[in-house]
């Protein structure tokens, strides 16, 4: 037995643990947010906490190595690792306390987790102190410490990931063996994310969706619960269930049924966004006008839990479900054979613009600029309506080809830079109503060619560098600003 953890070191450790325990007792996490520096430091807790976890397991492994004759020498380092584990545990507990105290945490889970951490640090110091003197006590203490650590980490995991995180996807058979209750259904149609029943309980047999659950709770869930929920209860307020909403926060009730303007919750969400009391805090996206209206109506109608949604007249309509953007072109897939044939015949590439088959094709000519001429464009005419972007820079296209291009009615972007085209051809392009970007750099275009294009509302970018246009700079800036 060589490396002894010196007793004075244990003494210091004990002193620190007691100091931490007093800090936790005197200044428990109370759901209020405090100093920025302490929050900054505190957020390193989840990172640092893995050090003692790893080290404690290493201590256990090293001690177990002592059971094997040819590995006995490893046991000697256990003492050093143990000291390190105790030291890092103290740091982790300190950071954890900073995080919990200043980050707006509160509640059973965080309290348990914190006392778990303090006890763990104390247990590790005890292990250090008795390791050399009392082998039996040490063995028991180390075993208990590992168990305590497992429990504490589990509490911490639940804090971050929510209770039931580990067991959510546990196979049903294992569940039965271990006696773990079945998981809560995540997306049942009759409850929303908050677990609030969407169905009014007060009208048995005649189930209807309540206004609170279907319209009000989703707003709180979306905009407020990240700070006013089970894990964070800023202002001692939770907005995750009807009861909690009605219970209110540190300054008492926030909802006065029938009196929106007298209700703190309504005042907070209608304050100017730069007011320090405005909610959601910290510049988080605020409720929309429709959402504010919904909350106002709900309070005005008595802040009821059971009022059916259909009984509320004049509530703002729910936002229409996200509609996919309208297709740019027809689906190209039925024409795949034709597209293939054209690609091999002309050497051009016809690339889908996105995974969405109705987003159109990009015409690429980079490797066949010399071959790409007016005749090639004529050949592309059968699939012209599928092309939304034509890259024709430095090709052999002339004014004759622009006549063909002017029938490519879905074109949004067209690059004709460094080609032989002139104003005669470009004037035809004013027929392309969807055109947004047109690059005419280093072409023979002059003012007469772009006069008509300038008034096309859709056209956002028109490039006229190295042309004879006198208006070019004015036009480019003016167009680009839109
Ligand atoms: C980014 C975090 C955050 C978000 C999001 C947030 N709040 Fe708060 N809220 C706070 C903090 C911090 C306090 C305590 C300080 C204070 O009273 O201003 C608080 C306090 C409150 C209070 C006062 C409680 C009392 O009793 O004093 C109300 C009411 C409130 N919030 C409503 C809301 C509503 C409604 C939303 C959603 C629309 C929301 N909050 C979203 C952080 C937040």
XYZ file of C-alpha atoms and ligand atoms in Angstrom:
525
model
C 0.000 0.000 0.000
C 1.852 3.028 -1.176
C -0.001 6.085 -2.509
C -2.069 7.377 0.394
C -4.520 10.156 -0.091
C -3.344 12.565 2.550
C -5.859 13.257 5.278
C -5.430 17.035 5.016
C -6.606 16.762 1.403
C -9.679 14.849 2.577
C -10.210 17.587 5.133
C -10.235 20.248 2.448
C -12.612 18.140 0.380
C -14.943 17.726 3.337
C -14.892 21.445 3.955
C -15.813 22.135 0.318
C -18.663 19.624 0.367
C -20.103 21.206 3.471
C -19.785 24.644 1.866
C -21.616 23.384 -1.219
C -24.344 21.751 0.839
C -24.869 25.023 2.690
C -25.009 26.921 -0.600
C -27.675 24.539 -1.910
C -29.647 24.894 1.305
C -29.342 28.672 1.508
C -29.769 29.392 -2.176
C -31.777 26.604 -3.769
C -32.868 26.833 -7.384
C -36.143 28.754 -7.245
C -37.191 29.178 -10.842
C -35.732 32.658 -11.093
C -33.069 33.616 -13.546
C -29.936 35.365 -12.395
C -26.451 36.547 -13.334
C -25.172 35.996 -16.801
C -21.674 34.915 -15.744
C -23.021 32.250 -13.425
C -25.261 30.968 -16.204
C -22.343 30.961 -18.592
C -20.216 28.929 -16.195
C -23.146 26.792 -15.112
C -23.745 25.607 -18.631
C -20.440 23.765 -18.497
C -21.961 21.454 -15.910
C -23.360 18.927 -18.405
C -19.888 18.729 -19.936
C -17.774 18.544 -16.781
C -20.104 16.075 -15.113
C -18.838 13.271 -17.337
C -15.383 13.467 -15.790
C -16.288 12.166 -12.309
C -18.627 9.609 -13.881
C -15.830 8.153 -15.958
C -13.307 8.364 -13.160
C -15.502 6.638 -10.569
C -16.081 3.758 -12.980
C -12.343 3.636 -13.584
C -11.684 3.433 -9.845
C -14.069 0.498 -9.618
C -12.342 -1.183 -12.554
C -8.887 -0.644 -11.090
C -9.930 -2.015 -7.717
C -11.436 -5.068 -9.410
C -8.152 -5.570 -11.242
C -6.703 -6.279 -7.814
C -8.567 -9.599 -7.807
C -6.312 -10.872 -10.570
C -2.773 -11.660 -9.610
C -1.205 -10.537 -12.888
C -3.108 -7.239 -12.827
C -2.603 -6.394 -9.167
C -0.202 -3.539 -9.906
C -3.088 -1.598 -11.480
C -4.791 -1.341 -8.131
C -2.077 1.015 -6.903
C -3.287 3.800 -9.208
C -6.867 3.575 -7.924
C -6.084 5.906 -5.062
C -4.896 8.672 -7.378
C -7.856 8.282 -9.706
C -10.199 8.319 -6.731
C -8.789 11.655 -5.554
C -9.235 13.013 -9.042
C -12.816 11.739 -9.144
C -13.643 13.463 -5.848
C -12.052 16.687 -7.035
C -13.900 16.768 -10.370
C -17.138 15.809 -8.632
C -16.800 18.891 -6.439
C -16.344 21.081 -9.495
C -19.287 19.454 -11.270
C -21.537 19.983 -8.244
C -20.493 23.608 -7.994
C -21.219 24.237 -11.681
C -24.477 22.332 -11.398
C -25.567 24.525 -8.536
C -24.679 27.646 -10.536
C -26.732 26.379 -13.465
C -29.737 25.389 -11.380
C -29.682 28.503 -9.235
C -29.240 31.015 -12.016
C -30.864 29.264 -14.973
C -34.429 29.362 -13.722
C -34.672 25.720 -12.617
C -36.941 24.498 -9.898
C -38.706 21.353 -8.801
C -38.444 17.855 -7.489
C -36.201 16.499 -10.189
C -33.575 19.201 -10.002
C -33.569 19.132 -6.188
C -33.045 15.375 -6.129
C -30.360 15.567 -8.742
C -28.520 18.271 -6.826
C -28.576 16.480 -3.492
C -27.517 13.352 -5.336
C -24.505 15.271 -6.584
C -23.610 16.681 -3.176
C -23.914 13.252 -1.538
C -21.828 11.724 -4.295
C -19.008 14.198 -3.704
C -19.207 13.495 0.016
C -19.199 9.742 -0.573
C -16.115 10.001 -2.772
C -14.261 11.925 -0.083
C -15.243 9.308 2.440
C -13.902 6.639 0.100
C -10.611 8.544 -0.140
C -10.384 8.753 3.633
C -11.063 5.099 4.424
C -9.395 3.396 1.478
C -6.122 2.679 3.245
C -7.444 2.090 6.726
C -10.575 0.025 6.430
C -10.789 -2.261 3.422
C -14.232 -3.622 4.227
C -15.804 -0.230 4.770
C -14.071 1.013 1.651
C -15.473 -1.785 -0.520
C -18.990 -1.167 0.700
C -18.645 2.601 0.352
C -17.308 2.337 -3.183
C -20.133 0.047 -4.212
C -22.699 2.408 -2.696
C -20.999 5.333 -4.399
C -21.326 3.704 -7.813
C -25.018 3.048 -7.183
C -25.539 6.597 -5.965
C -23.811 7.872 -9.047
C -26.048 5.812 -11.325
C -29.132 7.191 -9.618
C -27.897 10.784 -9.706
C -26.987 10.560 -13.376
C -30.396 9.133 -14.098
C -32.056 12.121 -12.420
C -29.837 14.419 -14.437
C -30.682 12.596 -17.647
C -34.385 12.957 -16.885
C -33.848 16.667 -16.338
C -32.367 17.126 -19.770
C -34.252 14.578 -21.814
C -37.488 14.303 -19.903
C -38.650 11.465 -17.691
C -39.039 8.182 -19.458
C -36.304 8.988 -21.964
C -34.435 5.748 -21.326
C -37.450 3.520 -21.171
C -39.537 5.038 -23.933
C -38.487 2.501 -26.528
C -37.922 -0.418 -24.167
C -39.210 -3.689 -25.656
C -42.525 -4.672 -24.110
C -41.187 -8.026 -22.821
C -38.288 -6.401 -20.967
C -40.733 -3.839 -19.666
C -42.876 -6.595 -18.194
C -39.877 -8.302 -16.560
C -38.605 -5.065 -15.003
C -42.067 -3.822 -14.095
C -41.713 -0.611 -16.099
C -45.110 0.919 -16.898
C -46.032 1.220 -20.581
C -44.793 4.396 -22.260
C -47.036 7.391 -22.536
C -48.366 7.625 -26.023
C -46.613 10.470 -27.754
C -49.054 11.502 -30.421
C -52.495 10.416 -29.506
C -55.141 12.234 -31.454
C -57.115 13.281 -28.397
C -54.317 14.992 -26.519
C -51.955 17.647 -27.702
C -48.222 17.782 -26.963
C -48.844 19.166 -23.517
C -50.899 16.141 -22.694
C -53.946 18.310 -22.219
C -57.072 16.492 -23.212
C -58.497 17.998 -26.342
C -61.834 16.577 -25.432
C -64.152 18.302 -23.051
C -64.747 16.040 -20.101
C -67.765 17.970 -18.925
C -69.947 16.751 -21.728
C -69.812 12.983 -21.571
C -71.295 11.256 -24.545
C -71.135 14.455 -26.503
C -67.413 14.825 -26.926
C -66.278 18.082 -28.349
C -62.992 19.846 -28.694
C -62.452 22.549 -26.108
C -61.352 26.037 -27.008
C -58.632 26.048 -24.384
C -57.034 22.788 -25.455
C -57.331 23.270 -29.172
C -56.538 26.959 -29.492
C -55.008 28.416 -26.294
C -52.760 25.619 -25.005
C -50.938 25.208 -28.346
C -49.941 28.887 -28.183
C -48.451 28.487 -24.701
C -46.817 25.272 -25.807
C -45.293 26.906 -28.825
C -44.191 30.238 -27.395
C -43.913 29.923 -23.626
C -43.365 26.418 -22.270
C -39.653 26.354 -23.049
C -39.281 28.813 -20.137
C -42.508 28.106 -18.255
C -42.657 24.319 -18.139
C -41.700 21.381 -15.976
C -37.960 21.962 -16.246
C -37.766 25.733 -16.278
C -40.278 27.717 -14.314
C -39.209 31.244 -14.883
C -41.088 33.640 -12.670
C -42.309 30.480 -10.846
C -44.829 30.152 -13.618
C -45.777 27.062 -15.584
C -47.963 27.313 -18.636
C -48.084 23.640 -19.531
C -51.443 22.657 -18.123
C -54.709 24.421 -17.463
C -54.255 24.131 -13.710
C -50.773 25.611 -13.866
C -51.909 28.484 -16.050
C -54.623 29.299 -13.543
C -52.275 28.883 -10.582
C -50.068 31.727 -11.793
C -46.507 32.694 -10.937
C -44.409 34.473 -8.356
C -46.688 37.504 -8.437
C -49.897 35.545 -8.151
C -52.601 34.732 -10.661
C -52.019 35.818 -14.228
C -55.525 35.222 -15.577
C -58.586 37.127 -14.405
C -61.560 35.405 -16.016
C -63.630 37.895 -17.963
C -61.028 40.648 -17.755
C -58.308 40.399 -20.396
C -56.773 43.806 -19.779
C -56.587 43.114 -16.051
C -54.820 39.807 -16.671
C -51.056 39.773 -16.307
C -50.647 37.195 -19.039
C -52.466 39.395 -21.539
C -50.558 42.504 -20.433
C -47.235 40.717 -20.880
C -47.914 39.515 -24.412
C -49.284 42.857 -25.580
C -46.453 45.045 -24.247
C -44.211 46.620 -26.866
C -41.594 44.040 -27.767
C -38.759 46.189 -26.428
C -40.316 46.464 -22.968
C -38.330 44.391 -20.496
C -41.492 42.774 -19.141
C -42.709 41.742 -22.592
C -43.263 38.013 -23.083
C -41.868 35.833 -24.468
C -38.655 37.173 -22.915
C -35.219 37.394 -24.448
C -36.491 38.477 -27.829
C -38.008 35.084 -28.553
C -40.619 35.293 -31.345
C -43.795 36.771 -29.889
C -47.362 35.635 -30.392
C -49.025 36.689 -33.620
C -51.996 39.025 -33.667
C -54.306 36.071 -34.159
C -52.760 34.302 -31.156
C -53.134 37.386 -28.978
C -56.756 37.606 -30.105
C -57.350 33.953 -29.177
C -55.960 34.484 -25.670
C -57.982 37.672 -25.282
C -61.200 35.919 -26.318
C -60.496 32.998 -24.060
C -60.064 35.261 -21.019
C -63.007 37.462 -22.002
C -65.229 34.381 -22.236
C -64.356 33.378 -18.687
C -61.039 31.539 -19.117
C -62.874 28.261 -19.148
C -61.322 24.852 -19.455
C -64.418 23.174 -20.782
C -65.868 25.720 -23.208
C -66.229 23.944 -26.539
C -64.322 25.391 -29.452
C -67.400 25.378 -31.653
C -69.246 27.622 -29.203
C -66.720 30.393 -29.700
C -67.809 32.604 -32.541
C -65.446 34.918 -34.345
C -62.171 33.409 -33.259
C -59.397 34.003 -35.764
C -59.170 31.072 -38.149
C -56.394 28.593 -37.605
C -53.458 29.274 -39.846
C -54.022 27.332 -43.042
C -51.936 24.195 -43.140
C -48.624 24.738 -44.852
C -49.358 24.322 -48.517
C -46.551 23.176 -50.708
C -45.355 25.887 -53.040
C -47.120 25.641 -56.393
C -45.314 23.491 -58.913
C -43.043 25.420 -61.246
C -43.569 23.005 -64.086
C -45.217 19.723 -64.852
C -43.690 16.521 -63.485
C -40.674 15.742 -65.661
C -40.606 12.022 -64.931
C -43.097 10.877 -67.568
C -40.779 12.526 -70.108
C -37.605 10.925 -68.808
C -37.043 8.952 -72.011
C -37.268 12.041 -74.172
C -34.971 13.914 -71.767
C -32.429 11.100 -71.908
C -32.524 11.042 -75.679
C -31.980 14.791 -75.926
C -29.092 14.677 -73.486
C -27.245 12.095 -75.517
C -28.064 13.703 -78.825
C -27.067 17.246 -77.874
C -24.493 16.557 -75.187
C -26.259 18.986 -72.848
C -27.333 18.150 -69.325
C -30.922 18.455 -68.157
C -30.696 18.358 -64.378
C -33.674 18.336 -62.006
C -33.645 21.520 -59.973
C -34.553 19.670 -56.762
C -35.879 16.373 -55.516
C -39.307 17.685 -56.257
C -40.185 16.474 -59.770
C -42.314 19.548 -60.461
C -39.526 22.034 -59.731
C -38.316 21.894 -63.306
C -35.005 21.284 -65.041
C -31.785 23.209 -65.409
C -30.251 23.243 -68.853
C -26.463 22.949 -68.606
C -24.233 23.365 -71.617
C -20.797 23.844 -70.096
C -19.097 20.915 -71.756
C -20.702 21.422 -75.186
C -20.684 25.185 -75.668
C -19.374 24.869 -79.211
C -22.157 22.493 -80.190
C -24.933 24.372 -78.513
C -26.504 26.604 -81.133
C -29.880 27.761 -82.373
C -30.632 24.364 -83.905
C -30.027 22.689 -80.535
C -32.563 24.993 -78.915
C -35.131 24.031 -81.531
C -34.566 20.384 -80.667
C -35.206 21.173 -76.991
C -38.565 22.754 -77.804
C -40.620 19.602 -77.016
C -39.564 19.776 -73.353
C -39.231 23.561 -73.253
C -41.905 24.039 -70.626
C -39.918 21.899 -68.162
C -36.835 24.124 -68.297
C -36.713 26.821 -65.619
C -33.058 27.722 -65.794
C -31.001 27.872 -69.010
C -27.247 28.290 -68.757
C -26.225 29.332 -72.247
C -23.165 31.465 -71.518
C -20.469 31.338 -74.226
C -22.588 29.146 -76.502
C -23.199 29.673 -80.225
C -26.746 30.903 -79.638
C -27.724 33.945 -81.760
C -30.784 36.124 -82.144
C -32.390 33.326 -84.124
C -32.162 31.089 -81.058
C -33.796 33.719 -78.856
C -36.918 33.336 -80.944
C -37.044 29.722 -79.821
C -36.119 30.659 -76.237
C -38.948 33.156 -76.069
C -41.316 30.157 -76.150
C -39.642 28.555 -73.096
C -42.454 29.970 -71.013
C -41.309 28.726 -67.585
C -37.832 30.211 -67.712
C -36.871 32.018 -64.525
C -33.185 32.343 -65.050
C -31.375 32.781 -68.326
C -27.656 33.288 -68.843
C -26.695 34.503 -72.317
C -23.449 36.196 -71.362
C -20.601 36.161 -73.883
C -22.844 35.202 -76.806
C -23.417 36.910 -80.151
C -26.946 38.035 -79.381
C -28.097 41.628 -79.958
C -31.036 43.824 -79.058
C -33.019 42.379 -81.961
C -33.236 39.020 -80.218
C -33.406 40.275 -76.663
C -36.583 42.221 -77.376
C -38.334 38.881 -77.935
C -37.486 37.843 -74.388
C -39.918 40.364 -72.968
C -42.513 37.666 -73.592
C -41.011 35.566 -70.797
C -43.247 36.577 -67.943
C -41.584 34.477 -65.264
C -38.062 35.605 -65.932
C -36.321 36.777 -62.749
C -32.658 36.755 -63.685
C -31.203 37.647 -67.042
C -27.493 37.844 -67.692
C -26.550 39.754 -70.846
C -22.957 40.515 -69.871
C -20.592 40.985 -72.818
C -23.222 40.753 -75.556
C -24.105 43.110 -78.367
C -27.170 44.441 -76.531
C -27.839 48.166 -76.322
C -30.502 50.372 -74.740
C -33.116 49.519 -77.355
C -32.923 45.860 -76.410
C -33.523 46.292 -72.701
C -36.102 49.086 -72.892
C -38.988 46.625 -72.787
C -37.423 44.347 -70.198
C -36.934 47.167 -67.743
C -40.623 47.285 -67.025
C -41.093 43.648 -66.260
C -42.075 43.442 -62.630
C -40.741 39.933 -62.073
C -37.281 40.671 -63.358
C -35.104 41.159 -60.296
C -31.610 40.892 -61.682
C -30.476 42.143 -65.050
C -26.763 42.064 -65.763
C -25.469 44.362 -68.474
C -21.747 44.580 -67.768
C -19.589 45.081 -70.845
C -22.477 46.034 -73.120
C -23.294 49.193 -75.021
C -26.152 50.001 -72.683
C -25.837 53.509 -71.257
C -28.343 52.860 -68.522
C -26.638 49.791 -67.249
C -25.518 50.849 -63.833
C -28.744 52.651 -63.041
C -30.705 49.672 -64.239
C -28.760 47.115 -62.342
C -28.935 48.886 -59.040
C -32.540 49.829 -59.477
C -33.489 46.305 -60.415
C -31.398 44.681 -57.749
C -32.904 46.774 -55.014
C -36.360 45.364 -55.590
C -37.034 32.945 -22.893
C -37.756 32.629 -21.723
C -39.219 33.025 -21.617
C -40.215 32.756 -22.514
C -40.127 32.054 -23.856
C -41.424 33.246 -21.900
N -41.158 33.796 -20.684
Fe -42.505 34.543 -19.368
N -41.037 34.918 -18.045
C -39.674 34.720 -18.263
C -38.933 35.188 -17.101
C -37.404 35.139 -16.961
C -39.874 35.687 -16.189
C -39.590 36.298 -14.825
C -39.199 37.719 -14.917
C -40.390 38.599 -15.082
O -41.326 38.503 -14.291
O -40.396 39.372 -16.054
C -41.177 35.519 -16.819
C -42.367 35.912 -16.217
C -43.603 35.784 -16.813
C -44.831 36.213 -16.221
C -44.982 36.820 -14.847
C -45.144 35.753 -13.799
C -45.305 36.352 -12.442
O -46.116 35.845 -11.666
O -44.587 37.324 -12.171
C -45.828 35.955 -17.106
C -47.308 36.214 -16.927
C -45.224 35.360 -18.251
N -43.874 35.258 -18.043
C -45.918 34.955 -19.366
C -45.316 34.380 -20.484
C -46.054 33.984 -21.649
C -47.554 34.080 -21.817
C -45.137 33.491 -22.523
C -45.403 32.975 -23.921
C -46.129 33.843 -24.797
C -43.836 33.583 -21.902
N -43.981 34.125 -20.671
C -42.674 33.163 -22.505
C -39.116 34.108 -19.356
C -39.811 33.682 -20.480
